[in-house]
PDB file of C-alpha atoms and ligand atoms in Angstrom:
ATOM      1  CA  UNK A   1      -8.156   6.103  23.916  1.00 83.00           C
ATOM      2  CA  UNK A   2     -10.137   4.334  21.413  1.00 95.00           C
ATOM      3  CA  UNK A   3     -13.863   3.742  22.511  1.00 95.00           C
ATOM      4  CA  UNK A   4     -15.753   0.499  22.044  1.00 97.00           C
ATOM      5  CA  UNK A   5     -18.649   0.168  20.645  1.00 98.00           C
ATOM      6  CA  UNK A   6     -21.014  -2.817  19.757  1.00 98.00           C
ATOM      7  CA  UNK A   7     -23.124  -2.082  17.430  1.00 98.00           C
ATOM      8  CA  UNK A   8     -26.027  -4.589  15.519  1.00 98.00           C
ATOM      9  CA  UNK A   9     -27.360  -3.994  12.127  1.00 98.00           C
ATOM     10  CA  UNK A  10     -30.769  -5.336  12.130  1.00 98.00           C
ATOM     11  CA  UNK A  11     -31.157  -5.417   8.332  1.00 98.00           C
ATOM     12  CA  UNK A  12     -34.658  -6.278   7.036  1.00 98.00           C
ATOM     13  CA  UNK A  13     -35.561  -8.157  10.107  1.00 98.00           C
ATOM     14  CA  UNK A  14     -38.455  -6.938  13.286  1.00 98.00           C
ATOM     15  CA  UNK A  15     -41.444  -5.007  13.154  1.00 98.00           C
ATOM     16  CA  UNK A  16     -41.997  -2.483  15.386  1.00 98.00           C
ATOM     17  CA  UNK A  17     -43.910  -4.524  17.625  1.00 98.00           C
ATOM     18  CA  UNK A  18     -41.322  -6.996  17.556  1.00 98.00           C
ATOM     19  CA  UNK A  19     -38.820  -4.244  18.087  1.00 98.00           C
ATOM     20  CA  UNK A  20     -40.523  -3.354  21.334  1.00 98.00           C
ATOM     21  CA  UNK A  21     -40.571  -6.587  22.670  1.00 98.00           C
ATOM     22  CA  UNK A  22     -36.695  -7.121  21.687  1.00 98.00           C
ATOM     23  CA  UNK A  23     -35.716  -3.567  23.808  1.00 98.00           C
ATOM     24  CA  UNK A  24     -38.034  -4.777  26.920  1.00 97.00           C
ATOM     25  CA  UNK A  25     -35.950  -8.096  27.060  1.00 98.00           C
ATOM     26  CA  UNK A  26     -32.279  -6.543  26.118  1.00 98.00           C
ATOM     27  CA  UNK A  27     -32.312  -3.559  28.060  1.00 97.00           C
ATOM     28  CA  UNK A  28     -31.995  -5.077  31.511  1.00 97.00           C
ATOM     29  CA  UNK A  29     -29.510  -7.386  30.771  1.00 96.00           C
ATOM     30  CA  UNK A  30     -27.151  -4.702  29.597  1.00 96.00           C
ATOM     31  CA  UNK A  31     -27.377  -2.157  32.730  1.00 92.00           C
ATOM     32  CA  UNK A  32     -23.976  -2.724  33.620  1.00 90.00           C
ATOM     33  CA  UNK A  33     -21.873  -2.115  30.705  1.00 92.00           C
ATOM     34  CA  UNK A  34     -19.348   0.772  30.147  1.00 90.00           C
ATOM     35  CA  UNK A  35     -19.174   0.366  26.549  1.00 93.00           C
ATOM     36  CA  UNK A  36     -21.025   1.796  23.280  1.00 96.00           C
ATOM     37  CA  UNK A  37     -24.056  -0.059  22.303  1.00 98.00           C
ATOM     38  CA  UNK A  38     -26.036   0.746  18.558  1.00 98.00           C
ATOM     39  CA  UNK A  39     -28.728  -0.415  17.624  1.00 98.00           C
ATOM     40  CA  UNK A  40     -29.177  -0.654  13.718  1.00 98.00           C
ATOM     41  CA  UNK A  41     -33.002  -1.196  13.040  1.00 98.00           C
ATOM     42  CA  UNK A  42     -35.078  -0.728  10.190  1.00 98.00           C
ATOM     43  CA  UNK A  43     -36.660   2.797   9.376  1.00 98.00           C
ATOM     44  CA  UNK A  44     -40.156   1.410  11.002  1.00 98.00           C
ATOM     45  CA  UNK A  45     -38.273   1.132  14.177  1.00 98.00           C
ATOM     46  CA  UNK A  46     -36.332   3.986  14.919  1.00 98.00           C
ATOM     47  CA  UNK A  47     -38.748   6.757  16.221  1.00 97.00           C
ATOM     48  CA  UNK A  48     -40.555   3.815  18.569  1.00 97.00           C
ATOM     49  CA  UNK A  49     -36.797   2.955  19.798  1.00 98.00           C
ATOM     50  CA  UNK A  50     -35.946   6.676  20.448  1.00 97.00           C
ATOM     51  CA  UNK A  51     -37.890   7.737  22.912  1.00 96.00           C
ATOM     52  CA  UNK A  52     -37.542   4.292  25.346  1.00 96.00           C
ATOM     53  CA  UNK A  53     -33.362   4.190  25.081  1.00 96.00           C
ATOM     54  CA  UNK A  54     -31.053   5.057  27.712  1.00 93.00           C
ATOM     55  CA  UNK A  55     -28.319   7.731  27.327  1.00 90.00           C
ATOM     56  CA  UNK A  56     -25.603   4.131  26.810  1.00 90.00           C
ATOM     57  CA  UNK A  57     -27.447   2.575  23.520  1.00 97.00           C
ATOM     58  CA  UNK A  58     -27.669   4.796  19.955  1.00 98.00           C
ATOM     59  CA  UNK A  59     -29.389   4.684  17.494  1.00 98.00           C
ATOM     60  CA  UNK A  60     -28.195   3.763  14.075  1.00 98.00           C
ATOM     61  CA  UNK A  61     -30.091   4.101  10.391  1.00 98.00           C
ATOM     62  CA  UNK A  62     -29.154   1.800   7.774  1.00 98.00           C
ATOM     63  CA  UNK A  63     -28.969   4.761   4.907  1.00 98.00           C
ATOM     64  CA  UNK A  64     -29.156   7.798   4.117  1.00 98.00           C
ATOM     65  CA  UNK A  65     -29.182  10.367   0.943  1.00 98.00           C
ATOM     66  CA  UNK A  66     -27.591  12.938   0.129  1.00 98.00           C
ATOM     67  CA  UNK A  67     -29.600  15.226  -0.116  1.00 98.00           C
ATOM     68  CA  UNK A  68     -32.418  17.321   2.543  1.00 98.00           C
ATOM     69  CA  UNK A  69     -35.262  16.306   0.304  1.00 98.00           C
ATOM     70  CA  UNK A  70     -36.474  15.760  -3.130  1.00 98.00           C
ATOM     71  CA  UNK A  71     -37.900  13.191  -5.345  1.00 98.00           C
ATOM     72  CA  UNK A  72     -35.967  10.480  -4.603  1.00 98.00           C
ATOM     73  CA  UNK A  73     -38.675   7.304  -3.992  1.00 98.00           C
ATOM     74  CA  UNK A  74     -37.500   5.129  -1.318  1.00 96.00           C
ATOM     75  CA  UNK A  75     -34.928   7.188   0.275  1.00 98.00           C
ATOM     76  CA  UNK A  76     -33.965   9.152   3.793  1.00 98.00           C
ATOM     77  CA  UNK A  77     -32.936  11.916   4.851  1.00 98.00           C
ATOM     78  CA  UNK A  78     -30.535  13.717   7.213  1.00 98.00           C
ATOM     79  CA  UNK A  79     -32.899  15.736   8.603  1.00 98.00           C
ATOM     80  CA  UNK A  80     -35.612  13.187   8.862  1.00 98.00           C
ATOM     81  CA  UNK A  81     -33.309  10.795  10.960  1.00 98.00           C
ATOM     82  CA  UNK A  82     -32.126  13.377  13.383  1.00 98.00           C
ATOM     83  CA  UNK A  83     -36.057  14.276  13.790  1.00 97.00           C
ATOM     84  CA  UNK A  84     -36.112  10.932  15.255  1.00 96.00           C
ATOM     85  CA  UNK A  85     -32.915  11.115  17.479  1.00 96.00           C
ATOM     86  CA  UNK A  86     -30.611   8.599  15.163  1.00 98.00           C
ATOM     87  CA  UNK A  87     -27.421   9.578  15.907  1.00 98.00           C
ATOM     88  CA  UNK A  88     -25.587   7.041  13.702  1.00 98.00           C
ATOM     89  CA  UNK A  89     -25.946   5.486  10.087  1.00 98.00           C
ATOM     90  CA  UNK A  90     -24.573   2.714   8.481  1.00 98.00           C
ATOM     91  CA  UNK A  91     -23.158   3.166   4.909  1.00 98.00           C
ATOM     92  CA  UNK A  92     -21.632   1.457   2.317  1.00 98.00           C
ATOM     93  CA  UNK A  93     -22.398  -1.975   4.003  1.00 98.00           C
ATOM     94  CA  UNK A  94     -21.914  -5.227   1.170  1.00 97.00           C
ATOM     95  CA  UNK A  95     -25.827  -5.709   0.559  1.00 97.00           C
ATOM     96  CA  UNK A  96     -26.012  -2.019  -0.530  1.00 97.00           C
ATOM     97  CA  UNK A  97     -23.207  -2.516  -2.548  1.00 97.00           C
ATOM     98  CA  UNK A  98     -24.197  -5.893  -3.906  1.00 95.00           C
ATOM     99  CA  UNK A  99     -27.872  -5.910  -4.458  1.00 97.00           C
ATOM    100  CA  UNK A 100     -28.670  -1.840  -4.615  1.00 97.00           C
ATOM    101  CA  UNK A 101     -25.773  -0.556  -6.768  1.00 96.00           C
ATOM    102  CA  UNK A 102     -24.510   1.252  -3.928  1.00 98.00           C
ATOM    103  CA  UNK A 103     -20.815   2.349  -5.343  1.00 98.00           C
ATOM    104  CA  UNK A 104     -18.118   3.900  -3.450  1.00 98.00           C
ATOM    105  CA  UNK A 105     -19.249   7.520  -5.309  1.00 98.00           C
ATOM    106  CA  UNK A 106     -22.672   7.784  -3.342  1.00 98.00           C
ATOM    107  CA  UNK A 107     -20.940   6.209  -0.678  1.00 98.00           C
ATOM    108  CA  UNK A 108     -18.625   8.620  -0.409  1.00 98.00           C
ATOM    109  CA  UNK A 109     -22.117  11.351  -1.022  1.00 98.00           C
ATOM    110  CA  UNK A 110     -23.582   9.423   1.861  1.00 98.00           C
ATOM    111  CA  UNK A 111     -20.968   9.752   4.438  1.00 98.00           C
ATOM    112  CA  UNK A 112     -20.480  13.595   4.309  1.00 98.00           C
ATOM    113  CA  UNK A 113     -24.010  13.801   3.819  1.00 98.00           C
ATOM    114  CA  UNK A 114     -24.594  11.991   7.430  1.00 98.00           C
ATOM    115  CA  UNK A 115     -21.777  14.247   8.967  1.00 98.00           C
ATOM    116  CA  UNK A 116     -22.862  17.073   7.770  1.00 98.00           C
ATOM    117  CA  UNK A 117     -26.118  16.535  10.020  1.00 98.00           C
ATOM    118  CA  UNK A 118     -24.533  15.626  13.192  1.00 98.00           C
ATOM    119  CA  UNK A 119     -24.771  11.857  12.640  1.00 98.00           C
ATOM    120  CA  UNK A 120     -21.594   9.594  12.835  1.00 98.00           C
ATOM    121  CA  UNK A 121     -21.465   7.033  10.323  1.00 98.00           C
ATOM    122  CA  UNK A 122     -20.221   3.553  10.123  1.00 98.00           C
ATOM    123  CA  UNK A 123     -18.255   3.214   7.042  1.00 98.00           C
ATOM    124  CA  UNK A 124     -18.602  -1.049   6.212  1.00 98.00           C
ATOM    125  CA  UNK A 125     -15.870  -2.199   3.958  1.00 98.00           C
ATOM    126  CA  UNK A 126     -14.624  -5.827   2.908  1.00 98.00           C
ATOM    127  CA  UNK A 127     -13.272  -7.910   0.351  1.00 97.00           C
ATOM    128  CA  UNK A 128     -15.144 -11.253  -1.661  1.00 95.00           C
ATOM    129  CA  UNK A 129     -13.947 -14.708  -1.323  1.00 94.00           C
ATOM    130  CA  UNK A 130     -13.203 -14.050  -4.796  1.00 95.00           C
ATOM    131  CA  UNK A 131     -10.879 -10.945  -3.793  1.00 96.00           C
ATOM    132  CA  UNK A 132      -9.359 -13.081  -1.322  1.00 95.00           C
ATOM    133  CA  UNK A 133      -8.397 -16.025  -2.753  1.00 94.00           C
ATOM    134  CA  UNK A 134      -6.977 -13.760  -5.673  1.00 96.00           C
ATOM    135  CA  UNK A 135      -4.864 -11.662  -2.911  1.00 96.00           C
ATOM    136  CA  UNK A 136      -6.534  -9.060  -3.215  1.00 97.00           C
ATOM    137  CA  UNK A 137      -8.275  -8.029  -0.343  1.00 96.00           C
ATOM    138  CA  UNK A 138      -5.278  -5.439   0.796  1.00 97.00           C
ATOM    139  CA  UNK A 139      -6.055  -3.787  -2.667  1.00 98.00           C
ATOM    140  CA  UNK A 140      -9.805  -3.693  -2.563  1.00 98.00           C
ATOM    141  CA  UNK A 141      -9.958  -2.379   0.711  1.00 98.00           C
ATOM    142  CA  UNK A 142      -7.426   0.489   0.351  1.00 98.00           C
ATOM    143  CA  UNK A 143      -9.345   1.495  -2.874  1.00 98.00           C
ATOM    144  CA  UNK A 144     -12.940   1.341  -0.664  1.00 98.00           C
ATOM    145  CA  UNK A 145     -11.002   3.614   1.640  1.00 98.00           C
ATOM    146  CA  UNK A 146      -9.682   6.035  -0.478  1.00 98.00           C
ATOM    147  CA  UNK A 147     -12.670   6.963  -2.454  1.00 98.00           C
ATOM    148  CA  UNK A 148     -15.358   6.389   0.347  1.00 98.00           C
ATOM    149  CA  UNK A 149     -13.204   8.741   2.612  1.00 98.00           C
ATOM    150  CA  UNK A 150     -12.429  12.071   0.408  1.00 98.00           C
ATOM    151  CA  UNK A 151     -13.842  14.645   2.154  1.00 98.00           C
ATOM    152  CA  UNK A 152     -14.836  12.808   5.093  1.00 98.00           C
ATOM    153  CA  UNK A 153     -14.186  14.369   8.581  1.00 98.00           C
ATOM    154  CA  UNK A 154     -12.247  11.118  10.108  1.00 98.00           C
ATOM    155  CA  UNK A 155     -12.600  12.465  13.859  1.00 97.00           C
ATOM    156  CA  UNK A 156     -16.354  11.835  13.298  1.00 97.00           C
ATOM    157  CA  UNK A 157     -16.360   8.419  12.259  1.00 98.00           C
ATOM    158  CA  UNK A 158     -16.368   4.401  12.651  1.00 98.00           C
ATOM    159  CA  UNK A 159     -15.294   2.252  10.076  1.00 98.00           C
ATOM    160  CA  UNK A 160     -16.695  -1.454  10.287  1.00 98.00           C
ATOM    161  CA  UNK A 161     -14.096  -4.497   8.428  1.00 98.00           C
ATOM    162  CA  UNK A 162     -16.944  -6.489   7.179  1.00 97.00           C
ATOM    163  CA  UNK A 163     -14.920  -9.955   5.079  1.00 96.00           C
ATOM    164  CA  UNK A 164     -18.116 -10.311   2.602  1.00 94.00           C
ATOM    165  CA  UNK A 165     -17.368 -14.261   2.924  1.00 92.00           C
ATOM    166  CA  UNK A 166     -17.996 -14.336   6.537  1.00 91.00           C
ATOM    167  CA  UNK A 167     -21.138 -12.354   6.748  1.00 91.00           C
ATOM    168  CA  UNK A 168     -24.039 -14.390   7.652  1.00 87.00           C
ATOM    169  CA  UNK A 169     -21.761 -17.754   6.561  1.00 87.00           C
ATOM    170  CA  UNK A 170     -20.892 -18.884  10.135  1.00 83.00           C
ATOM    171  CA  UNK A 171     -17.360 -18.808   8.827  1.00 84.00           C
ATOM    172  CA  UNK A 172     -15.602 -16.108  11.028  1.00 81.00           C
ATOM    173  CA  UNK A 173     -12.389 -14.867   9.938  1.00 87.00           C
ATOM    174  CA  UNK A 174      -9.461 -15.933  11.839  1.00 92.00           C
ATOM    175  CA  UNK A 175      -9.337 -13.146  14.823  1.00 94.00           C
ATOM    176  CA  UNK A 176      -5.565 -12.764  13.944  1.00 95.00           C
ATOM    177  CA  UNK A 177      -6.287 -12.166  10.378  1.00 95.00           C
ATOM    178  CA  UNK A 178      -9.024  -9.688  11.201  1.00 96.00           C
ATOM    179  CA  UNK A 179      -6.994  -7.884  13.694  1.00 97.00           C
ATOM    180  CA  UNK A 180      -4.215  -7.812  10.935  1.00 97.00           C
ATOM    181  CA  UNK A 181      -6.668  -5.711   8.380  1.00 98.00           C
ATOM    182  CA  UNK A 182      -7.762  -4.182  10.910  1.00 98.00           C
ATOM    183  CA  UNK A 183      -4.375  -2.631  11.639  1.00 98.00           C
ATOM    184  CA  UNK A 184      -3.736  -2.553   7.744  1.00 97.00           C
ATOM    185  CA  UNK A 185      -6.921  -0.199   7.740  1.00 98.00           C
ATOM    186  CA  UNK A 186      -6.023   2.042  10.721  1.00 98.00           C
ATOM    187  CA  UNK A 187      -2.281   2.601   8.625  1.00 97.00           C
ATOM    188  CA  UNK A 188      -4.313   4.363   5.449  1.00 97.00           C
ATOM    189  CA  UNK A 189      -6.297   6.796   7.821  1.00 98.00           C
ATOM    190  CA  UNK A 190      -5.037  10.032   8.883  1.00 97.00           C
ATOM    191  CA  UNK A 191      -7.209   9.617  12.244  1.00 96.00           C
ATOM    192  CA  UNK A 192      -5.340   6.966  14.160  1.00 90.00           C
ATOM    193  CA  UNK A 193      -8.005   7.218  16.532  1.00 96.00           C
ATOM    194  CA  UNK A 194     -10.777   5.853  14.400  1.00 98.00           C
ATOM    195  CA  UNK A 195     -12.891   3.312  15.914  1.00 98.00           C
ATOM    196  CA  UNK A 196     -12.236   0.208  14.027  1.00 98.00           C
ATOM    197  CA  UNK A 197     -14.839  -2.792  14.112  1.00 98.00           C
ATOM    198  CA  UNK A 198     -14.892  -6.198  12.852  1.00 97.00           C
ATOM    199  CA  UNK A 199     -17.825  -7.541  11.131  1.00 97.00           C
ATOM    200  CA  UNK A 200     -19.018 -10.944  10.117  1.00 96.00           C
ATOM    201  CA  UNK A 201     -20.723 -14.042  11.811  1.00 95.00           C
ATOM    202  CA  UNK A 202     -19.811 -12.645  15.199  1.00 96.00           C
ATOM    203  CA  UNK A 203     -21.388 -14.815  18.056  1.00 96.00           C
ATOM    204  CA  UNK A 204     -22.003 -14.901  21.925  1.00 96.00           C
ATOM    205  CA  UNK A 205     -19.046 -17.834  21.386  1.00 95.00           C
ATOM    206  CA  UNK A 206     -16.474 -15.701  19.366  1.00 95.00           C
ATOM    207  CA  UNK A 207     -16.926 -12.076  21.036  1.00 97.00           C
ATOM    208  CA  UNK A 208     -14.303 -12.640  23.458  1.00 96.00           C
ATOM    209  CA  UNK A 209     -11.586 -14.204  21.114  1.00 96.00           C
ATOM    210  CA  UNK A 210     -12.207 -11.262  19.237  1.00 97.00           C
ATOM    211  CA  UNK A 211     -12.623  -7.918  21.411  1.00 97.00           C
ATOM    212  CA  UNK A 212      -9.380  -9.919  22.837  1.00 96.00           C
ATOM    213  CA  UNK A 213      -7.301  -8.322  19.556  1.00 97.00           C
ATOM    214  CA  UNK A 214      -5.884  -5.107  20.487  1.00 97.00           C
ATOM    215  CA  UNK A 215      -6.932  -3.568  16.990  1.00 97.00           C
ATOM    216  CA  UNK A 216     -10.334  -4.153  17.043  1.00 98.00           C
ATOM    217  CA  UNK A 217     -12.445  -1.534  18.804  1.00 98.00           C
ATOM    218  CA  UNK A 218     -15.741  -3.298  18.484  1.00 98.00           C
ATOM    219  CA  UNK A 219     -18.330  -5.351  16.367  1.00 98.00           C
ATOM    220  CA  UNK A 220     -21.050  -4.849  13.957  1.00 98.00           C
ATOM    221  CA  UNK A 221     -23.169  -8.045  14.482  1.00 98.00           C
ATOM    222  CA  UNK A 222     -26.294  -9.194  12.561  1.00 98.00           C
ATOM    223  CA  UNK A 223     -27.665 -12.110  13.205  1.00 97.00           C
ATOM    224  CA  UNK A 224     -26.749 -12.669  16.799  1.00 98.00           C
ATOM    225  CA  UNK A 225     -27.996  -8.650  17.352  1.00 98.00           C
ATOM    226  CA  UNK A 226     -31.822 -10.272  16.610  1.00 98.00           C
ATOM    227  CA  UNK A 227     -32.129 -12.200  19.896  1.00 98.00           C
ATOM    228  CA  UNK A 228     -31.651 -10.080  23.088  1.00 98.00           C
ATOM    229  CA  UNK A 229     -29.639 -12.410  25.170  1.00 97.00           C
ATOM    230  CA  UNK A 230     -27.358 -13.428  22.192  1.00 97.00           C
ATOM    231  CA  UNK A 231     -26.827  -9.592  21.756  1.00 98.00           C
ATOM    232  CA  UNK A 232     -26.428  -8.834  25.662  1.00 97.00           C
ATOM    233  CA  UNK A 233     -23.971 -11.622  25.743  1.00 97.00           C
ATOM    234  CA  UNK A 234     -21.989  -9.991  22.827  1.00 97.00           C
ATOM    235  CA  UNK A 235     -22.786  -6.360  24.473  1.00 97.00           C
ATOM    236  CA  UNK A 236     -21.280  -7.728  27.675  1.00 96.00           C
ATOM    237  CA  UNK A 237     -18.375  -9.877  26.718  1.00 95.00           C
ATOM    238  CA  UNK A 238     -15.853 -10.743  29.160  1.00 81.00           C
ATOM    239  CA  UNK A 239     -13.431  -8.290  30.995  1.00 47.00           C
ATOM    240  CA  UNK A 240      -9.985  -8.108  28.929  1.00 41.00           C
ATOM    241  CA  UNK A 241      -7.375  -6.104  29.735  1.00 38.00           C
ATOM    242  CA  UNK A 242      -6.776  -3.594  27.021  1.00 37.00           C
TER     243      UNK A 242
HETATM  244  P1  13P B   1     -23.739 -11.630  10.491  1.00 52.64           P
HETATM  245  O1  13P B   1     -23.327 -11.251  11.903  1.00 52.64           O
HETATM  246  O2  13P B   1     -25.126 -12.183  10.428  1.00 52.64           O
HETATM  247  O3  13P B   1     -22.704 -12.430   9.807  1.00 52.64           O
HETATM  248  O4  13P B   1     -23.849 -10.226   9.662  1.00 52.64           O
HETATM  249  C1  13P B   1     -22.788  -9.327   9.722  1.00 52.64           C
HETATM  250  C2  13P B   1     -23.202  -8.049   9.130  1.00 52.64           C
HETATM  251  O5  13P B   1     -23.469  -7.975   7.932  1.00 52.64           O
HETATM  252  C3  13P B   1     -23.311  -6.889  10.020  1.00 52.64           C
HETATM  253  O6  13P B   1     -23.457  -5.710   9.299  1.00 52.64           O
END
């Protein structure tokens, strides 16, 4: 069976003071839950996080190279992430893509790098408004998939469905429509068993709608992952039958 997992990608967003404070408030209110829980936080964050997280919440990076070391100014390592007990690492997420000229080549570099040391990564993919309206989004996301994923081990990793148009918008996609891609998605892998999330202006008032779709295995949140009962809410949506 397919785990869940609820996952929130911090981006640029909480110091490590304010990092603290968020973990004091959240962890409480998610004692009870059975599922996955990541944490995405800045590089700042993640050795403060490490040592104060139950054995139920993860830790995720938001990059990493490909290589152990070397001159590469402003980048992370493997090594250097699993020093600090990261276990999982976002990759190929839209903002790379679109303001760091993050293609699917060093995406694809990325992901075996992170599996190579022992981290699981979360493989974001997703299609413009643009792509969309043009029809496209079937084609853009099968080409994402089939050069991010050569090479990749598939039993080792998540793959997020991130719509570009609905991240940070407010404008979900349709939970039908999502669940449809989503199921489009898990057809190209040869892993049926890959945990498949849904990304994009995800909210305590959509989670259930959408963990309600029997393709999607979970949800990368952003904004709503900033404020710890907004997150706990999304952490501990409401018992469906799966
Ligand atoms: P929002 O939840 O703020 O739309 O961001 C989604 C996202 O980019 C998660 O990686």
């Amino acid at each position: 069976m397919r785990p869940i997992i609820l996952a929130g990608n911090w981006k640029m967003y909480k110091t490590q003071a304010e990092a603290l404070a968020f973990l004091e408030q959240f962890l409480p209110l998610i004692a009870e839950t059975a599922h996955q829980v990541i944490l995405g936080v800045p590089f700042t964050s993640l050795g403060g996080l490490a040592v104060r997280l139950p054995a139920t919440v993860h830790l995720a990076a938001q990059n990493i190279h490909w290589a152990d070391f070397g001159a590469f100014t402003g980048e992370v390592s493997g090594p250097m992430l699993r020093e600090v007990d990261v276990s999982h690492v976002i990759i190929g997420h839209s903002e790379r893509r679109q303001y760091f000229g993050e293609t699917d080549a060093t995406v694809n570099l990325r992901l075996k790098a992170a599996q190579h040391h022992g981290l699981t990564p979360i493989l974001c993919v997703g299609e413009t408004k643009a792509q969309r309206d043009a029809q496209a989004t079937e084609a853009v996301i099968f080409s994402q998939l089939e050069q991010d994923l050569v090479g990749v081990d598939q039993q080792k990793l998540i793959i997020a469905y991130e719509p570009i148009w609905a991240i940070g918008t407010g404008d979900t996609c349709a939970t039908l429509e999502a669940n449809r891609v989503i199921g489009l998605i898990r057809s190209r892998l040869t892993h049926s068993d890959v945990p498949i999330q849904y990304g994009g202006s995800v909210k305590p008032e959509n989670i259930d709608e959408i963990m309600a779709q029997p393709e999607i295995d979970g949800v990368l949140v952003g904004g709503a992952s900033l404020e710890a009962t907004s997150f706990a809410r999304i952490v501990n949506y409401g018992s469906v039958c799966r």
